[in-house]
Short mmCIF file of C-alpha atoms in Angstrom, two decimals:
data_model
loop_
_atom_site.label_atom_id
_atom_site.label_comp_id
_atom_site.label_asym_id
_atom_site.label_seq_id
_atom_site.Cartn_x
_atom_site.Cartn_y
_atom_site.Cartn_z
CA MET A 1 -77.13 42.00 -34.89
CA THR A 2 -76.43 41.20 -38.52
CA VAL A 3 -73.11 39.66 -39.50
CA ILE A 4 -72.10 40.74 -42.99
CA PRO A 5 -69.78 38.18 -44.58
CA ASN A 6 -66.50 38.97 -46.27
CA THR A 7 -66.62 38.46 -50.03
CA THR A 8 -64.31 36.70 -52.45
CA SER A 9 -64.24 36.71 -56.22
CA THR A 10 -61.98 35.64 -59.07
CA GLN A 11 -61.40 37.26 -62.43
CA THR A 12 -59.45 35.86 -65.37
CA LEU A 13 -57.96 38.38 -67.78
CA SER A 14 -55.53 38.56 -70.70
CA ILE A 15 -53.45 41.53 -71.82
CA CYS A 16 -51.01 42.02 -74.68
CA ASP A 17 -47.28 41.99 -73.99
CA GLY A 18 -46.17 45.50 -73.09
CA ALA A 19 -49.58 46.46 -71.66
CA THR A 20 -50.31 47.20 -68.00
CA HIS A 21 -53.36 46.06 -66.04
CA THR A 22 -54.54 47.95 -62.97
CA LEU A 23 -55.67 45.56 -60.24
CA PRO A 24 -58.70 46.28 -58.01
CA ASP A 25 -56.44 47.57 -55.21
CA GLY A 26 -54.71 50.04 -57.56
CA ALA A 27 -51.50 48.05 -58.01
CA THR A 28 -50.37 47.37 -61.56
CA ALA A 29 -49.35 44.10 -63.20
CA THR A 30 -47.39 43.51 -66.40
CA VAL A 31 -46.48 39.81 -66.19
CA THR A 32 -48.45 36.56 -66.16
CA GLY A 33 -49.41 35.55 -62.64
CA VAL A 34 -52.04 35.22 -59.93
CA TYR A 35 -52.60 38.45 -58.00
CA THR A 36 -54.59 38.87 -54.79
CA SER A 37 -56.17 42.23 -53.94
CA HIS A 38 -57.76 43.10 -50.60
CA ILE A 39 -60.25 45.97 -50.62
CA ALA A 40 -63.42 46.90 -48.75
CA ASN A 41 -66.69 45.68 -50.29
CA ALA A 42 -69.87 47.80 -50.53
CA ALA A 43 -70.70 47.03 -46.88
CA GLY A 44 -67.22 48.04 -45.72
CA CYS A 45 -66.15 44.45 -45.01
CA ASP A 46 -63.07 42.70 -46.35
CA SER A 47 -63.21 41.67 -49.98
CA THR A 48 -60.59 39.43 -51.58
CA ILE A 49 -60.32 39.53 -55.36
CA THR A 50 -58.04 37.04 -57.12
CA THR A 51 -56.91 38.05 -60.61
CA ASN A 52 -55.54 35.36 -62.93
CA LEU A 53 -53.60 37.41 -65.48
CA THR A 54 -52.14 36.04 -68.70
CA VAL A 55 -49.82 38.12 -70.87
CA ILE A 56 -50.16 37.23 -74.54
CA PRO A 57 -46.82 37.54 -76.36
CA ASN A 58 -46.55 39.78 -79.39
CA THR A 59 -46.20 37.99 -82.70
CA THR A 60 -43.87 38.61 -85.58
CA SER A 61 -43.79 37.29 -89.09
CA THR A 62 -41.16 37.04 -91.77
CA GLN A 63 -41.87 37.15 -95.47
CA THR A 64 -39.37 36.22 -98.18
CA LEU A 65 -40.18 37.53 -101.64
CA SER A 66 -38.74 37.32 -105.10
CA ILE A 67 -39.83 39.78 -107.75
CA CYS A 68 -38.75 40.44 -111.28
CA ASP A 69 -36.41 43.31 -112.07
CA GLY A 70 -38.48 46.45 -112.57
CA ALA A 71 -41.56 45.05 -110.78
CA THR A 72 -43.08 46.65 -107.68
CA HIS A 73 -44.41 45.20 -104.44
CA THR A 74 -46.59 46.77 -101.72
CA PHE A 75 -45.52 45.84 -98.18
CA LEU A 76 -48.02 45.34 -95.37
CA THR A 77 -48.24 48.04 -92.71
CA ALA A 78 -48.76 47.45 -88.99
CA GLN A 79 -52.51 47.95 -89.45
CA GLN A 80 -52.88 45.33 -92.20
CA GLN A 81 -53.20 41.59 -91.65
CA PRO A 82 -51.11 39.13 -93.70
#
């Protein structure tokens, strides 16, 4: 008889605020935390996967400008970097 061991693994991931991550067991996570999933491994035995999830907050910036009367200014769009 062969005894096939259960398996364990850990993954560390980061997502942006507002994003959703699908865990190995199909559950979803949207907040920073440690999540434990239990699924069958390739041999059909128990597998425990620990997911360390970090949610990275969105950033904002403020820009104060002064321009001369009659001058023009081009504002950055969401795709441009300051």
